[in-house]
mmCIF file of C-alpha atoms in Angstrom:
data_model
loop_
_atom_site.group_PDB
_atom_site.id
_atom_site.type_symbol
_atom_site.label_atom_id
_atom_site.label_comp_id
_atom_site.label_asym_id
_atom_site.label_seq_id
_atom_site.Cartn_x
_atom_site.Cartn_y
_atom_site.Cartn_z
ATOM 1 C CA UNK A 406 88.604 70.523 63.245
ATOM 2 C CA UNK A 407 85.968 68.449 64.637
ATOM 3 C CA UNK A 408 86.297 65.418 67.511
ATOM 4 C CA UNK A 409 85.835 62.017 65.508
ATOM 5 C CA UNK A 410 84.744 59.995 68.395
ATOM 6 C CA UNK A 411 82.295 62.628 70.364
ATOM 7 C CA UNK A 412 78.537 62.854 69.856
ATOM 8 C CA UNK A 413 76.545 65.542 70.906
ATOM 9 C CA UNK A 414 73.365 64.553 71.980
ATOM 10 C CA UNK A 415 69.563 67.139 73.061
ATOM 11 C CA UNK A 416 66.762 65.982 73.846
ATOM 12 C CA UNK A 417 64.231 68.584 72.702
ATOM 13 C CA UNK A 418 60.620 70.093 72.333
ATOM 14 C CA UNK A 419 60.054 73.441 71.277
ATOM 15 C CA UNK A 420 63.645 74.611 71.766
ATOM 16 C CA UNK A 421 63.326 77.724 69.932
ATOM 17 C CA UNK A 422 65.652 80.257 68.766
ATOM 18 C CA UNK A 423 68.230 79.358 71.932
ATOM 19 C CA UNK A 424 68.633 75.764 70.649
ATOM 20 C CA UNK A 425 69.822 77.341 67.147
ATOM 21 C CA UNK A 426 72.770 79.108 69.367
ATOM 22 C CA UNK A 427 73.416 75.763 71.236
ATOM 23 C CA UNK A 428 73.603 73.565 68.297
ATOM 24 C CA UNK A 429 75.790 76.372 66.129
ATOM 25 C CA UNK A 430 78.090 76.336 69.141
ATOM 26 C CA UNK A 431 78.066 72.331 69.068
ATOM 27 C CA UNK A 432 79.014 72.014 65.462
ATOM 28 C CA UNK A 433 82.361 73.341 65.964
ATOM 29 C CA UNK A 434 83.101 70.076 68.260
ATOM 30 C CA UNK A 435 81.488 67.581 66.329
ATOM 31 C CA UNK A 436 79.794 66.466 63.002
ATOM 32 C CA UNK A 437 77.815 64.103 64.726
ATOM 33 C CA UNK A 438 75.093 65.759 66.586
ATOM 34 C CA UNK A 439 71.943 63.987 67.653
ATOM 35 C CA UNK A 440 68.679 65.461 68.811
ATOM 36 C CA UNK A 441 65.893 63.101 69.957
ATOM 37 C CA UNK A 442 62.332 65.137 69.926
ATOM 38 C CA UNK A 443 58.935 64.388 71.349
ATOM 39 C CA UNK A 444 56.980 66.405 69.126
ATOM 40 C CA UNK A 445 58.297 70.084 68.737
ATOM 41 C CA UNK A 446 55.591 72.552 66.574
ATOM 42 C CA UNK A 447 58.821 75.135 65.777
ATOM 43 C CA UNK A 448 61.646 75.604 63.934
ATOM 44 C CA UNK A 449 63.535 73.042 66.256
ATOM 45 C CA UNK A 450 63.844 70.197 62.846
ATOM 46 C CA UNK A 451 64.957 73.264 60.598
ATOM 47 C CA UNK A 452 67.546 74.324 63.063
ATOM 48 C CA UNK A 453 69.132 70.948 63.066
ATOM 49 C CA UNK A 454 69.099 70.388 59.522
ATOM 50 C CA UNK A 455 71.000 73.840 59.021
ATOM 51 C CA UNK A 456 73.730 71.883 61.156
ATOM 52 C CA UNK A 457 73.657 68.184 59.898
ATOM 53 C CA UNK A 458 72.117 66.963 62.666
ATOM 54 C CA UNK A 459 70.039 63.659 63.534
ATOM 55 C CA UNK A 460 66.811 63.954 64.024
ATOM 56 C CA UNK A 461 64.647 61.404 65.711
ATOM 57 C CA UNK A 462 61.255 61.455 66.865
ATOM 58 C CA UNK A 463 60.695 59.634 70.058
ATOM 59 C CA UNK A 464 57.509 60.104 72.026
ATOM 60 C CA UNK A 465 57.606 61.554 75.613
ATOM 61 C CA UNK A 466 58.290 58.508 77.767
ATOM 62 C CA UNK A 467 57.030 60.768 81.127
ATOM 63 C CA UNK A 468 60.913 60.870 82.367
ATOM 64 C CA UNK A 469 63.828 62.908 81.560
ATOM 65 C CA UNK A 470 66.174 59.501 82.773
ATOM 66 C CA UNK A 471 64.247 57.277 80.398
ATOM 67 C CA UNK A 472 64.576 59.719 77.332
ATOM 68 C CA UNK A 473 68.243 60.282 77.840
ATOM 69 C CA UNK A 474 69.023 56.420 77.855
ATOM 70 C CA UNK A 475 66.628 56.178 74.882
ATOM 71 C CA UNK A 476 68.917 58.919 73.092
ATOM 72 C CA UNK A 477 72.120 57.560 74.495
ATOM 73 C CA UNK A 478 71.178 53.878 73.202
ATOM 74 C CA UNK A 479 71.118 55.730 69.829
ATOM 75 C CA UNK A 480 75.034 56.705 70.071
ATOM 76 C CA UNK A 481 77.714 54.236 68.570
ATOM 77 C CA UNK A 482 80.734 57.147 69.599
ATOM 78 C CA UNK A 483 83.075 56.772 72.316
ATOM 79 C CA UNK A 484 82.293 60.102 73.688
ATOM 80 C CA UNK A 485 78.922 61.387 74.731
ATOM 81 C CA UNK A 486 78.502 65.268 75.615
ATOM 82 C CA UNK A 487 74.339 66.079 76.839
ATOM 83 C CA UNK A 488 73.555 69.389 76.191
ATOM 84 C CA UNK A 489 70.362 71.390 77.129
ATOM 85 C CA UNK A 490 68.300 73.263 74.449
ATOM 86 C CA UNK A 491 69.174 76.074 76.628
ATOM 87 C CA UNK A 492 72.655 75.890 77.204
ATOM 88 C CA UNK A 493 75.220 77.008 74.913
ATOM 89 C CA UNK A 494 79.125 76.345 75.283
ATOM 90 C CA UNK A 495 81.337 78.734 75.766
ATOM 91 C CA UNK A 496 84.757 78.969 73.769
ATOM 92 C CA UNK A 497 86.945 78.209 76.489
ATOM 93 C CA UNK A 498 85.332 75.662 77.188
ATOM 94 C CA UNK A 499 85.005 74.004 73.426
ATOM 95 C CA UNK A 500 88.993 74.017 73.991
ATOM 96 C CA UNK A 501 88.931 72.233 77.333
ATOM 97 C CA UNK A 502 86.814 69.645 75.606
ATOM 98 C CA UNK A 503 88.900 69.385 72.094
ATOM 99 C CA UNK A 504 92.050 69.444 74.804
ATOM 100 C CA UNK A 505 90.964 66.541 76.952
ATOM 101 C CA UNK A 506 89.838 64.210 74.605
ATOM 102 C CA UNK A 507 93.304 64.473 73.009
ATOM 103 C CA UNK A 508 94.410 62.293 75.980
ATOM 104 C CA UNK A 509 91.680 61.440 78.825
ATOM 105 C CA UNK A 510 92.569 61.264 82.084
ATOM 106 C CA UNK A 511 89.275 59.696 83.150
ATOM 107 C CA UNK A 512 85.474 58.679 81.787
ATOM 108 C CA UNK A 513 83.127 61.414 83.083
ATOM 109 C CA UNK A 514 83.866 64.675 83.611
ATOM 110 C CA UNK A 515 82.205 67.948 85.059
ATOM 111 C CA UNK A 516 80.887 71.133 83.557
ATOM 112 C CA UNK A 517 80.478 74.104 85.316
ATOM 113 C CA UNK A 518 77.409 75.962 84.565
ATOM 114 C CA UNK A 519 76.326 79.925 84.563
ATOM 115 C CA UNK A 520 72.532 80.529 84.508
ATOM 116 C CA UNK A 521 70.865 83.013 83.072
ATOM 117 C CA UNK A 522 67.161 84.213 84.535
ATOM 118 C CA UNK A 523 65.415 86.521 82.100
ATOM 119 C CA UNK A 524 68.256 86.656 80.318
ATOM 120 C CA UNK A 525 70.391 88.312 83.556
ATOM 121 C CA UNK A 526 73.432 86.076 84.765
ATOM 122 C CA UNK A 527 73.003 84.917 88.408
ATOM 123 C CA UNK A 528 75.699 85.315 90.960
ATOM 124 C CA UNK A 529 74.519 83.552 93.669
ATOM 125 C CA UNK A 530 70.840 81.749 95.161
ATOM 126 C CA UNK A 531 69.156 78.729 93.959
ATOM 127 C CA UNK A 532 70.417 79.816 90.496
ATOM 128 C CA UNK A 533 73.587 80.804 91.154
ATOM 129 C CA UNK A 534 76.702 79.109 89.289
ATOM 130 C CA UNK A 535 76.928 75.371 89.244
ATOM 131 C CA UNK A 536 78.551 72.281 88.055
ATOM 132 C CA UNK A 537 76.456 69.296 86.188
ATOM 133 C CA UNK A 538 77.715 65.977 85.018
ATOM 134 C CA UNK A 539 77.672 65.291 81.241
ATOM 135 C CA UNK A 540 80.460 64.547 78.972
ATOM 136 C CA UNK A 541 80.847 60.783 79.398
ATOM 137 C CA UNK A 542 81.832 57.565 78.060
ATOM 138 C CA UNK A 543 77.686 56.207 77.297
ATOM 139 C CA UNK A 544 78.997 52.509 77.383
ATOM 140 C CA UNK A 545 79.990 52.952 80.864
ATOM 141 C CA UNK A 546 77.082 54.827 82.860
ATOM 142 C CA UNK A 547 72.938 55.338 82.203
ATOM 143 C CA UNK A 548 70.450 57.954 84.035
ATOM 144 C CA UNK A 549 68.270 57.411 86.480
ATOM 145 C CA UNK A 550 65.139 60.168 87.544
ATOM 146 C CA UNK A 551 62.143 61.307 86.174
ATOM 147 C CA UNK A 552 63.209 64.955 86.830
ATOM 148 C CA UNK A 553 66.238 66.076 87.924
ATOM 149 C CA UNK A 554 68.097 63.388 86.595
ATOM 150 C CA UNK A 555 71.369 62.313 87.125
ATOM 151 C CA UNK A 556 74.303 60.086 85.286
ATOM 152 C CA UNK A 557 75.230 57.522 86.842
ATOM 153 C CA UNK A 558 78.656 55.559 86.347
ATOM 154 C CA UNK A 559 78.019 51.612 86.195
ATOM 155 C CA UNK A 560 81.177 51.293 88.089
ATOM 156 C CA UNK A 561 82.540 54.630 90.681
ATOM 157 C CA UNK A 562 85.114 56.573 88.458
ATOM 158 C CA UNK A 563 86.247 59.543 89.378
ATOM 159 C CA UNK A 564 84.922 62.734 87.950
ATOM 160 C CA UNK A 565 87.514 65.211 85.841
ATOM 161 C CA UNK A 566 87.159 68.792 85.803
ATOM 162 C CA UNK A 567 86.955 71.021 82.390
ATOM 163 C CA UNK A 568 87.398 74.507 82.035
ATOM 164 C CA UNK A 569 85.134 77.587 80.586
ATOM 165 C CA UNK A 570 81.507 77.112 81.123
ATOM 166 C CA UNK A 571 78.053 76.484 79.234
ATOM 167 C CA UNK A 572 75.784 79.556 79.201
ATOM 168 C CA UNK A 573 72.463 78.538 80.458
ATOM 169 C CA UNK A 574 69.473 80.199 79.778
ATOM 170 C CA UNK A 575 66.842 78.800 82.064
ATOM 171 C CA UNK A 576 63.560 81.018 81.196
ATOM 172 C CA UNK A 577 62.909 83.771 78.984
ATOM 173 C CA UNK A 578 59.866 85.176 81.437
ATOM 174 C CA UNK A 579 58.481 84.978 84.250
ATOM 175 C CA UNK A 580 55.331 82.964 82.179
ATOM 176 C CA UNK A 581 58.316 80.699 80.870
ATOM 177 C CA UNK A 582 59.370 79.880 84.247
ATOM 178 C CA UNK A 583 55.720 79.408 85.869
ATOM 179 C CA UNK A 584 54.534 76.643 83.438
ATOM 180 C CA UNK A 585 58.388 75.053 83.779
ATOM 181 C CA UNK A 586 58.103 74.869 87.299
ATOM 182 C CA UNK A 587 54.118 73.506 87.422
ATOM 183 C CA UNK A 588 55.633 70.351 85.117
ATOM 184 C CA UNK A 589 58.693 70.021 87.204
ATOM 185 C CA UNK A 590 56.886 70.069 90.233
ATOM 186 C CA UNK A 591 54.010 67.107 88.872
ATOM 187 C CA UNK A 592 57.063 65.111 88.036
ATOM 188 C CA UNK A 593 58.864 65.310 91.294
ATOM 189 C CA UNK A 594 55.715 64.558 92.770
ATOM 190 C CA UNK A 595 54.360 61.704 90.930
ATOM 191 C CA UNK A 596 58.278 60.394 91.139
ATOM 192 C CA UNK A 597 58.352 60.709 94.683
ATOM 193 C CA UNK A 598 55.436 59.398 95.726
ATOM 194 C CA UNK A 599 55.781 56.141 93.473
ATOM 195 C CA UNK A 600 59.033 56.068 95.891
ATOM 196 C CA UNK A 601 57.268 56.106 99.192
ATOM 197 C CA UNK A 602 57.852 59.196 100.168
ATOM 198 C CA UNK A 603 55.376 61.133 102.064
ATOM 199 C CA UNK A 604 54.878 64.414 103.800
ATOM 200 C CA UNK A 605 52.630 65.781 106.401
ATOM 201 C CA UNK A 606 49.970 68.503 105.677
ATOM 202 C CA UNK A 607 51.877 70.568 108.303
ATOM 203 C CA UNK A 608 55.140 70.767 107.384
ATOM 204 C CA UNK A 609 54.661 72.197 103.997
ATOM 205 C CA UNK A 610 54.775 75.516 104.427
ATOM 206 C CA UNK A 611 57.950 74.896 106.458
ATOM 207 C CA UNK A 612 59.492 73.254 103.340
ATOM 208 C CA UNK A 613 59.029 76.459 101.068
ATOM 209 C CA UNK A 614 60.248 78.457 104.040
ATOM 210 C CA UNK A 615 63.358 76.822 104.558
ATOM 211 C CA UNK A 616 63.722 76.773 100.734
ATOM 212 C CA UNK A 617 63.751 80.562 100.854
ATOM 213 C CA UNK A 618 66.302 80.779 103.378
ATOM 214 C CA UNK A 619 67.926 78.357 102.052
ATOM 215 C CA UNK A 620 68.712 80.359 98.784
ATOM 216 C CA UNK A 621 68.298 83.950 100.263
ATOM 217 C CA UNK A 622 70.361 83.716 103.193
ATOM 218 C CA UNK A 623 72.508 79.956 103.094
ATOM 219 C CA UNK A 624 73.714 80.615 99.265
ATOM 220 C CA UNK A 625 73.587 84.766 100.039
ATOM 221 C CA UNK A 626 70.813 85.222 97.369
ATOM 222 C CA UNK A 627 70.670 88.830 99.147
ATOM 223 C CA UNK A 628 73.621 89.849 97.355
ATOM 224 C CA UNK A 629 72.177 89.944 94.110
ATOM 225 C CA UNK A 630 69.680 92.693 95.203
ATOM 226 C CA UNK A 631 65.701 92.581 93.981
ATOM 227 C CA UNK A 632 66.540 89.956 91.696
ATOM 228 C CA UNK A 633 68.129 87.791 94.474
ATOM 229 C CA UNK A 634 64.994 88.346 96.271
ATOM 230 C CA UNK A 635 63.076 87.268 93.121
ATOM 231 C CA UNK A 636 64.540 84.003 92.663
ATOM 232 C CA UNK A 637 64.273 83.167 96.096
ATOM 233 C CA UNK A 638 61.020 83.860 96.632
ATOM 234 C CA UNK A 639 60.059 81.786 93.099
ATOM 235 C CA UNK A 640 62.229 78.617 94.687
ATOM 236 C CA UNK A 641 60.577 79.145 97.551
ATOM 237 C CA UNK A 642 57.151 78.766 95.755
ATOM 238 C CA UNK A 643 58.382 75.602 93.509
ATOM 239 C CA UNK A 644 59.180 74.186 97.005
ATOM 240 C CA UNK A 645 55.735 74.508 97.977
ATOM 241 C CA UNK A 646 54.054 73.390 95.400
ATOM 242 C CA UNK A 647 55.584 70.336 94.698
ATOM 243 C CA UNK A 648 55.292 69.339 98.247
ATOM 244 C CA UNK A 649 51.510 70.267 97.731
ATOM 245 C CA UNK A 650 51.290 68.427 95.031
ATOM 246 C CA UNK A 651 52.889 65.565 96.412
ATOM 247 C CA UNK A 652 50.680 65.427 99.284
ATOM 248 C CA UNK A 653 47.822 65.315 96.724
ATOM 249 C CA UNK A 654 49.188 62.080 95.224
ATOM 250 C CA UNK A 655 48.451 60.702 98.843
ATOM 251 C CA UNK A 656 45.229 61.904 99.034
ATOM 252 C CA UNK A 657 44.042 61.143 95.678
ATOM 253 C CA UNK A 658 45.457 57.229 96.354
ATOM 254 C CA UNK A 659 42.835 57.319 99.068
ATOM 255 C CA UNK A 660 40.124 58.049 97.736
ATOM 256 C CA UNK A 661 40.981 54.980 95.242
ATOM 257 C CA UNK A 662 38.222 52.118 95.677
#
């Protein structure tokens, strides 16, 4: 039995064969599932017609934040629930979700999160297990971020808990994860510097070595062995480059006439 007032909403390019496991694993929620694209060249529009979904083209606004409140603007539900192409829900926690909206306790709640690098689950490090913030009353709350975005509640509300966990699958290679990051990375510059910050030619290197031991040692990356050591030393590059690339943003606004 599916949840009459819950839409399930992705935002979407090129989601592949993983989105087809996310949105099967959707439908058993929900018969209204919604998937805003900005101009995918695979399967991605065959997959969601196999489940009855929505599909709506909407060009890439250059924000993840301005996307989502495009695609939430689209939702006339009581219930939102954001998914990743990547991320796939796990039955336990299809039941907390069936279970809660039965009788809500509050308007936002938490999912907790295990990722999957190269298709390996991560115990701990930068992509260890974590929680994000997406089932939601859409009426009540909006996004803000170019990258890295985040829900925020119009009004504080506390934040409920749900149980089981979405599978995440954050990149397929290590090819995957290199052009992921270089995007991320422009982003978080461009987004940054538009915010005034700034950083000093000297300290970046310092920034992608405190990222390191930040997820090798601070959130015991070492446990997980090589690949613990892999991951950190691939947040510890991200780190650097977007720092790099921020400091570029400076530089090129300089040379401006």
């Amino acid at each position: 039995m599916t949840i009459d007032n819950l839409t399930i909403a992705f935002i979407n390019k090129n989601g592949g064969e993983l989105f087809e496991r996310a949105l099967r694993a959707a439908s058993t929620l929900t018969d209204d599932i919604l998937v805003v694209d900005s101009g995918s060249t695979d399967d991605s529009q065959a997959y969601a017609q196999r489940y009855q979904a929505r599909w709506v083209f909407h060009a890439w606004p250059g924000s993840f934040g301005e996307q989502r409140n495009f695609t939430q603007s689209l939702v006339k539900r009581e219930w939102l629930l954001f998914l990743d192409t990547d991320e796939i829900l796990n039955e336990t926690l299809i039941a907390s979700i069936r279970e809660t909206l039965k009788n809500p306790k509050h308007a936002v709640y938490r999912l907790r999160r295990k990722n999957c690098l190269f298709g390996v689950e991560q115990s701990h490090g930068s992509l260890g297990p974590d929680t994000v913030v997406r089932l939601y009353k859409p009426a009540l709350a909006h996004w803000v971020g170019d990258v890295h975005e985040r829900l925020e509640m119009d009004t504080p509300s506390p934040i409920g808990s749900l149980k089981g966990h979405l599978e995440h699958h954050t990149y397929k290679d290590f090819k995957h994860w290199r052009d992921k990051m270089a995007s991320y990375a422009q982003a978080w510059a461009e987004e940054k510097y538009r915010n005034g910050k700034r950083v000093r030619l000297g300290m970046i290197p310092f920034k992608g070595l405190f990222a390191f031991i930040k997820a090798y040692i601070l959130e015991a990356g070492f446990l997980d062995g090589k690949t613990g050591l892999m991951t950190s030393q691939m947040y510890c590059w991200y780190t650097f480059d977007k720092y790099c690339r921020l400091y570029d943003c400076e530089q090129n606004a300089k040379r401006q006439p």
